[in-house]
Amino acid sequence: MVIKEAKFLMSNTRVDQCPVADKPEYAFIGRSNVGKSSLINMLTEQKGLAKTSSSPGKTQLINHFLINNEWYLVDLPGYGYAKVSKGSRDDWRKMINFYFQKRENLTCVFVLIDSRHDPMKTDLDFINLLGNIGVPFVIVFTKTDKQSGTKTDSTIAAYARKLRESWDELPRMFKTSAVDREGRADILNFIEEVNEQLKNQPEE
Ligand code: GDP
C-alpha cells in the first residue's frame, strides 16, 4: 500500500466521541516506550504525526488519524507506566475495555512488544485479554535493529511458547524497526489485504 495521505483527525477520552465508525479501524497499543509513536510515524512517513512518549499522569487519549481517506489508524494510550496511580490504571482499563467492546469498526489491534525483552506479564495479560474478549489482533515486535536477528527470533519464540500454554492458534507476528524500516511493507500490505477482504464481503 502506498500512503498518499495521513492526517490527524482528533483526540478523545470518550469512545462515543470518536469519528463516525464508517471505515476500517486499526489500533496500535503497547507498553510505554515500546516505540509506538516511532512505528506510526515510520508507517505513515510523517515524522511528527504521532507524538512521542507522553508522560504518565497526562490525560490518556484515543488519537484518530485518517489514512488515504480509506481507513483509520488509532494511537491508543499505553500501559505499564511504573509510576501511575491505581486510579489512572483503572481509568485506562475502563476506557480501553469500552473502546474494544463498543468500537464496531475496529478491525485489528496491533499489540507492540519490545523485541529485546523476555515475555513480560503485563504484555501477556493484555494479549490474553484481547483473546478472551475476541478482538482480532496481531503482535508487532519493535526495535529489531537494536540487536541480532537471532535474539529477536528467540524473543518471538519465547512469546509463542507462552501463548501456546493458553491458545491453540498463534496470532500473526511482525518484526519491525523504525530505524531501518523493517516490517513497513509487511504491515501495510496486511492492512491493504484486510481492507480488500472487507470490501468484498457481502453487506449484512
Ligand atoms: P512510545 O512511548 O511507545 O510512543 O515510544 P517512542 O516511539 O517514543 O520510542 C521510545 C524510544 O525508543 C525513543 O527514544 C525512540 O527513539 C526509541 N525507538 C523507537 N523505535 C525504535 C526503533 O525501531 N529502533 C531504535 N533503535 N529505537 C527506537
Short mmCIF file of C-alpha atoms and ligand atoms in Angstrom, two decimals:
data_model
loop_
_atom_site.label_atom_id
_atom_site.label_comp_id
_atom_site.label_asym_id
_atom_site.label_seq_id
_atom_site.Cartn_x
_atom_site.Cartn_y
_atom_site.Cartn_z
CA MET A 1 0.00 0.00 0.00
CA VAL A 2 1.21 3.47 -0.83
CA ILE A 3 0.46 6.09 1.83
CA LYS A 4 -0.85 9.03 -0.14
CA GLU A 5 -2.27 10.95 2.77
CA ALA A 6 -2.09 10.65 6.55
CA LYS A 7 -3.76 13.25 8.70
CA PHE A 8 -4.55 13.72 12.36
CA LEU A 9 -8.29 13.91 12.99
CA MET A 10 -8.95 14.16 16.72
CA SER A 11 -8.09 13.11 20.26
CA ASN A 12 -10.72 11.80 22.63
CA THR A 13 -11.19 10.46 26.09
CA ARG A 14 -14.61 9.14 25.14
CA VAL A 15 -15.38 6.35 22.72
CA ASP A 16 -18.75 7.84 21.77
CA GLN A 17 -17.00 10.99 20.53
CA CYS A 18 -14.65 9.16 18.16
CA PRO A 19 -15.13 9.76 14.41
CA VAL A 20 -18.09 8.12 12.66
CA ALA A 21 -17.37 4.40 12.50
CA ASP A 22 -17.62 4.22 8.72
CA LYS A 23 -14.12 2.99 7.86
CA PRO A 24 -11.99 0.02 8.95
CA GLU A 25 -10.01 0.88 12.06
CA TYR A 26 -6.55 -0.39 13.07
CA ALA A 27 -5.42 0.40 16.61
CA PHE A 28 -1.86 0.46 17.97
CA ILE A 29 -1.12 -0.16 21.62
CA GLY A 30 1.72 -1.28 23.86
CA ARG A 31 3.74 -0.67 26.98
CA SER A 32 5.03 2.91 27.34
CA ASN A 33 8.27 3.49 25.45
CA VAL A 34 7.78 0.41 23.25
CA GLY A 35 8.24 2.53 20.12
CA LYS A 36 4.58 3.09 19.19
CA SER A 37 4.90 6.69 18.06
CA SER A 38 8.06 5.90 16.11
CA LEU A 39 6.32 2.99 14.38
CA ILE A 40 3.26 5.07 13.46
CA ASN A 41 5.50 7.82 12.08
CA MET A 42 7.55 5.26 10.15
CA LEU A 43 4.42 3.63 8.66
CA THR A 44 2.90 6.95 7.62
CA GLU A 45 6.24 8.57 6.67
CA GLN A 46 5.38 11.62 8.74
CA LYS A 47 7.92 12.42 11.39
CA GLY A 48 5.73 14.24 13.87
CA LEU A 49 2.35 12.63 13.23
CA ALA A 50 2.22 10.60 16.44
CA LYS A 51 3.72 12.46 19.37
CA THR A 52 6.49 10.58 21.12
CA SER A 53 6.24 9.41 24.72
CA SER A 54 3.51 11.29 26.53
CA SER A 55 4.30 11.25 30.21
CA PRO A 56 2.32 9.23 32.74
CA GLY A 57 -0.29 11.21 34.62
CA LYS A 58 -1.19 13.13 31.47
CA THR A 59 -4.70 12.64 30.11
CA GLN A 60 -4.85 9.35 28.26
CA LEU A 61 -6.20 9.94 24.79
CA ILE A 62 -7.52 7.92 21.89
CA ASN A 63 -5.94 9.57 18.82
CA HIS A 64 -7.50 9.09 15.40
CA PHE A 65 -5.66 9.50 12.10
CA LEU A 66 -7.22 9.16 8.67
CA ILE A 67 -5.12 7.32 6.10
CA ASN A 68 -5.73 7.63 2.34
CA ASN A 69 -9.27 8.68 3.21
CA GLU A 70 -9.86 4.94 3.49
CA TRP A 71 -9.01 3.67 6.98
CA TYR A 72 -8.44 4.92 10.50
CA LEU A 73 -5.19 4.45 12.32
CA VAL A 74 -5.64 4.80 16.08
CA ASP A 75 -2.95 5.54 18.61
CA LEU A 76 -4.23 4.16 21.92
CA PRO A 77 -2.81 5.15 25.31
CA GLY A 78 -0.12 2.75 26.50
CA TYR A 79 0.11 0.64 29.60
CA GLY A 80 2.83 -0.35 32.04
CA TYR A 81 3.89 3.05 33.34
CA ALA A 82 5.71 2.30 36.59
CA LYS A 83 4.61 5.46 38.38
CA VAL A 84 0.94 5.58 37.51
CA SER A 85 -1.61 5.57 40.35
CA LYS A 86 -4.15 2.79 40.74
CA GLY A 87 -6.89 5.28 39.87
CA SER A 88 -5.32 6.14 36.49
CA ARG A 89 -4.73 2.48 35.76
CA ASP A 90 -8.40 1.75 36.45
CA ASP A 91 -9.46 4.68 34.24
CA TRP A 92 -7.22 3.36 31.45
CA ARG A 93 -8.66 -0.16 31.80
CA LYS A 94 -12.25 1.13 31.69
CA MET A 95 -11.65 3.31 28.64
CA ILE A 96 -9.78 0.60 26.73
CA ASN A 97 -12.34 -2.10 27.53
CA PHE A 98 -15.11 0.21 26.44
CA TYR A 99 -13.26 1.02 23.22
CA PHE A 100 -12.71 -2.68 22.41
CA GLN A 101 -16.31 -3.56 23.08
CA LYS A 102 -18.08 -0.58 21.51
CA ARG A 103 -15.98 0.45 18.54
CA GLU A 104 -17.82 -1.50 15.89
CA ASN A 105 -15.43 -0.73 13.01
CA LEU A 106 -12.39 -1.95 14.98
CA THR A 107 -10.75 -4.35 12.55
CA CYS A 108 -7.45 -5.29 14.14
CA VAL A 109 -5.33 -4.33 17.15
CA PHE A 110 -1.56 -4.16 16.74
CA VAL A 111 -0.01 -5.10 20.07
CA LEU A 112 3.54 -3.75 20.22
CA ILE A 113 6.23 -5.59 22.13
CA ASP A 114 9.88 -4.65 22.54
CA SER A 115 11.81 -7.41 20.78
CA ARG A 116 14.69 -7.14 23.26
CA HIS A 117 12.85 -8.37 26.32
CA ASP A 118 11.72 -11.76 27.54
CA PRO A 119 7.94 -12.12 27.85
CA MET A 120 6.51 -9.76 30.43
CA LYS A 121 3.41 -10.43 32.48
CA THR A 122 1.75 -7.10 31.58
CA ASP A 123 2.07 -7.86 27.86
CA LEU A 124 0.92 -11.46 28.19
CA ASP A 125 -2.05 -10.38 30.33
CA PHE A 126 -3.00 -7.80 27.72
CA ILE A 127 -2.76 -10.31 24.85
CA ASN A 128 -4.84 -12.82 26.81
CA LEU A 129 -7.46 -10.14 27.49
CA LEU A 130 -7.79 -9.47 23.75
CA GLY A 131 -8.09 -13.19 23.04
CA ASN A 132 -10.71 -13.61 25.73
CA ILE A 133 -12.91 -10.78 24.52
CA GLY A 134 -12.47 -11.89 20.91
CA VAL A 135 -10.82 -8.80 19.44
CA PRO A 136 -8.73 -9.63 16.34
CA PHE A 137 -5.09 -8.75 16.96
CA VAL A 138 -1.55 -9.25 15.71
CA ILE A 139 1.75 -8.82 17.53
CA VAL A 140 4.43 -6.39 16.40
CA PHE A 141 7.95 -6.82 17.75
CA THR A 142 9.67 -3.42 17.76
CA LYS A 143 13.26 -2.13 17.74
CA THR A 144 14.76 -5.14 15.95
CA ASP A 145 17.73 -3.01 14.82
CA LYS A 146 18.95 -2.87 18.41
CA GLN A 147 20.15 -6.48 18.43
CA SER A 148 20.90 -9.53 16.28
CA GLY A 149 18.21 -11.33 14.31
CA THR A 150 18.86 -14.41 16.44
CA LYS A 151 18.00 -12.52 19.62
CA THR A 152 14.79 -11.17 18.06
CA ASP A 153 13.82 -14.67 16.95
CA SER A 154 14.42 -16.04 20.43
CA THR A 155 12.14 -13.37 21.96
CA ILE A 156 9.45 -14.28 19.42
CA ALA A 157 9.87 -17.99 20.17
CA ALA A 158 9.56 -17.30 23.90
CA TYR A 159 6.30 -15.43 23.35
CA ALA A 160 5.00 -18.21 21.11
CA ARG A 161 5.78 -20.77 23.83
CA LYS A 162 3.97 -18.73 26.46
CA LEU A 163 0.92 -18.13 24.27
CA ARG A 164 0.65 -21.81 23.33
CA GLU A 165 0.06 -22.53 27.02
CA SER A 166 -3.37 -20.89 26.64
CA TRP A 167 -4.17 -20.76 22.92
CA ASP A 168 -4.26 -23.31 20.08
CA GLU A 169 -3.64 -20.75 17.39
CA LEU A 170 -0.94 -18.11 17.42
CA PRO A 171 -1.59 -14.58 16.20
CA ARG A 172 0.26 -13.22 13.20
CA MET A 173 3.58 -11.65 14.20
CA PHE A 174 5.62 -8.88 12.58
CA LYS A 175 9.22 -7.79 13.14
CA THR A 176 9.74 -4.05 12.89
CA SER A 177 12.31 -1.32 13.23
CA ALA A 178 11.52 2.37 12.98
CA VAL A 179 15.21 2.97 12.29
CA ASP A 180 15.75 0.71 9.29
CA ARG A 181 12.05 0.50 8.33
CA GLU A 182 11.85 -3.26 8.71
CA GLY A 183 8.27 -4.51 8.63
CA ARG A 184 6.78 -1.40 6.98
CA ALA A 185 5.74 -3.14 3.76
CA ASP A 186 4.54 -6.25 5.64
CA ILE A 187 2.23 -4.25 7.91
CA LEU A 188 0.88 -2.00 5.17
CA ASN A 189 0.28 -4.99 2.87
CA PHE A 190 -1.52 -6.78 5.68
CA ILE A 191 -3.81 -3.78 6.22
CA GLU A 192 -4.42 -3.49 2.49
CA GLU A 193 -5.35 -7.18 2.26
CA VAL A 194 -7.78 -6.94 5.17
CA ASN A 195 -9.34 -3.78 3.72
CA GLU A 196 -9.83 -5.60 0.39
CA GLN A 197 -11.44 -8.57 2.16
CA LEU A 198 -13.83 -6.22 3.95
CA LYS A 199 -14.77 -4.52 0.68
CA ASN A 200 -15.57 -7.87 -0.91
CA GLN A 201 -17.73 -9.03 1.97
CA PRO A 202 -21.43 -9.02 1.20
CA GLU A 203 -23.38 -6.35 3.09
CA GLU A 204 -25.21 -7.68 6.15
P1 GDP B 1 6.22 5.20 22.63
O1 GDP B 1 6.28 5.71 24.03
O2 GDP B 1 5.77 3.77 22.58
O3 GDP B 1 5.45 6.07 21.67
O4 GDP B 1 7.74 5.10 22.12
P2 GDP B 1 8.58 6.12 21.20
O5 GDP B 1 8.23 5.95 19.77
O6 GDP B 1 8.53 7.47 21.81
O7 GDP B 1 10.03 5.47 21.38
C1 GDP B 1 10.65 5.33 22.65
C2 GDP B 1 12.16 5.39 22.47
O8 GDP B 1 12.61 4.29 21.69
C3 GDP B 1 12.62 6.64 21.72
O9 GDP B 1 13.86 7.04 22.28
C4 GDP B 1 12.79 6.15 20.29
O10 GDP B 1 13.77 6.89 19.56
C5 GDP B 1 13.27 4.73 20.50
N1 GDP B 1 12.83 3.85 19.39
C6 GDP B 1 11.57 3.66 18.97
N2 GDP B 1 11.53 2.77 17.95
C7 GDP B 1 12.82 2.41 17.71
C8 GDP B 1 13.43 1.50 16.78
O11 GDP B 1 12.81 0.84 15.96
N3 GDP B 1 14.80 1.38 16.86
C9 GDP B 1 15.54 2.07 17.76
N4 GDP B 1 16.85 1.87 17.77
N5 GDP B 1 14.99 2.94 18.65
C10 GDP B 1 13.65 3.09 18.63
#
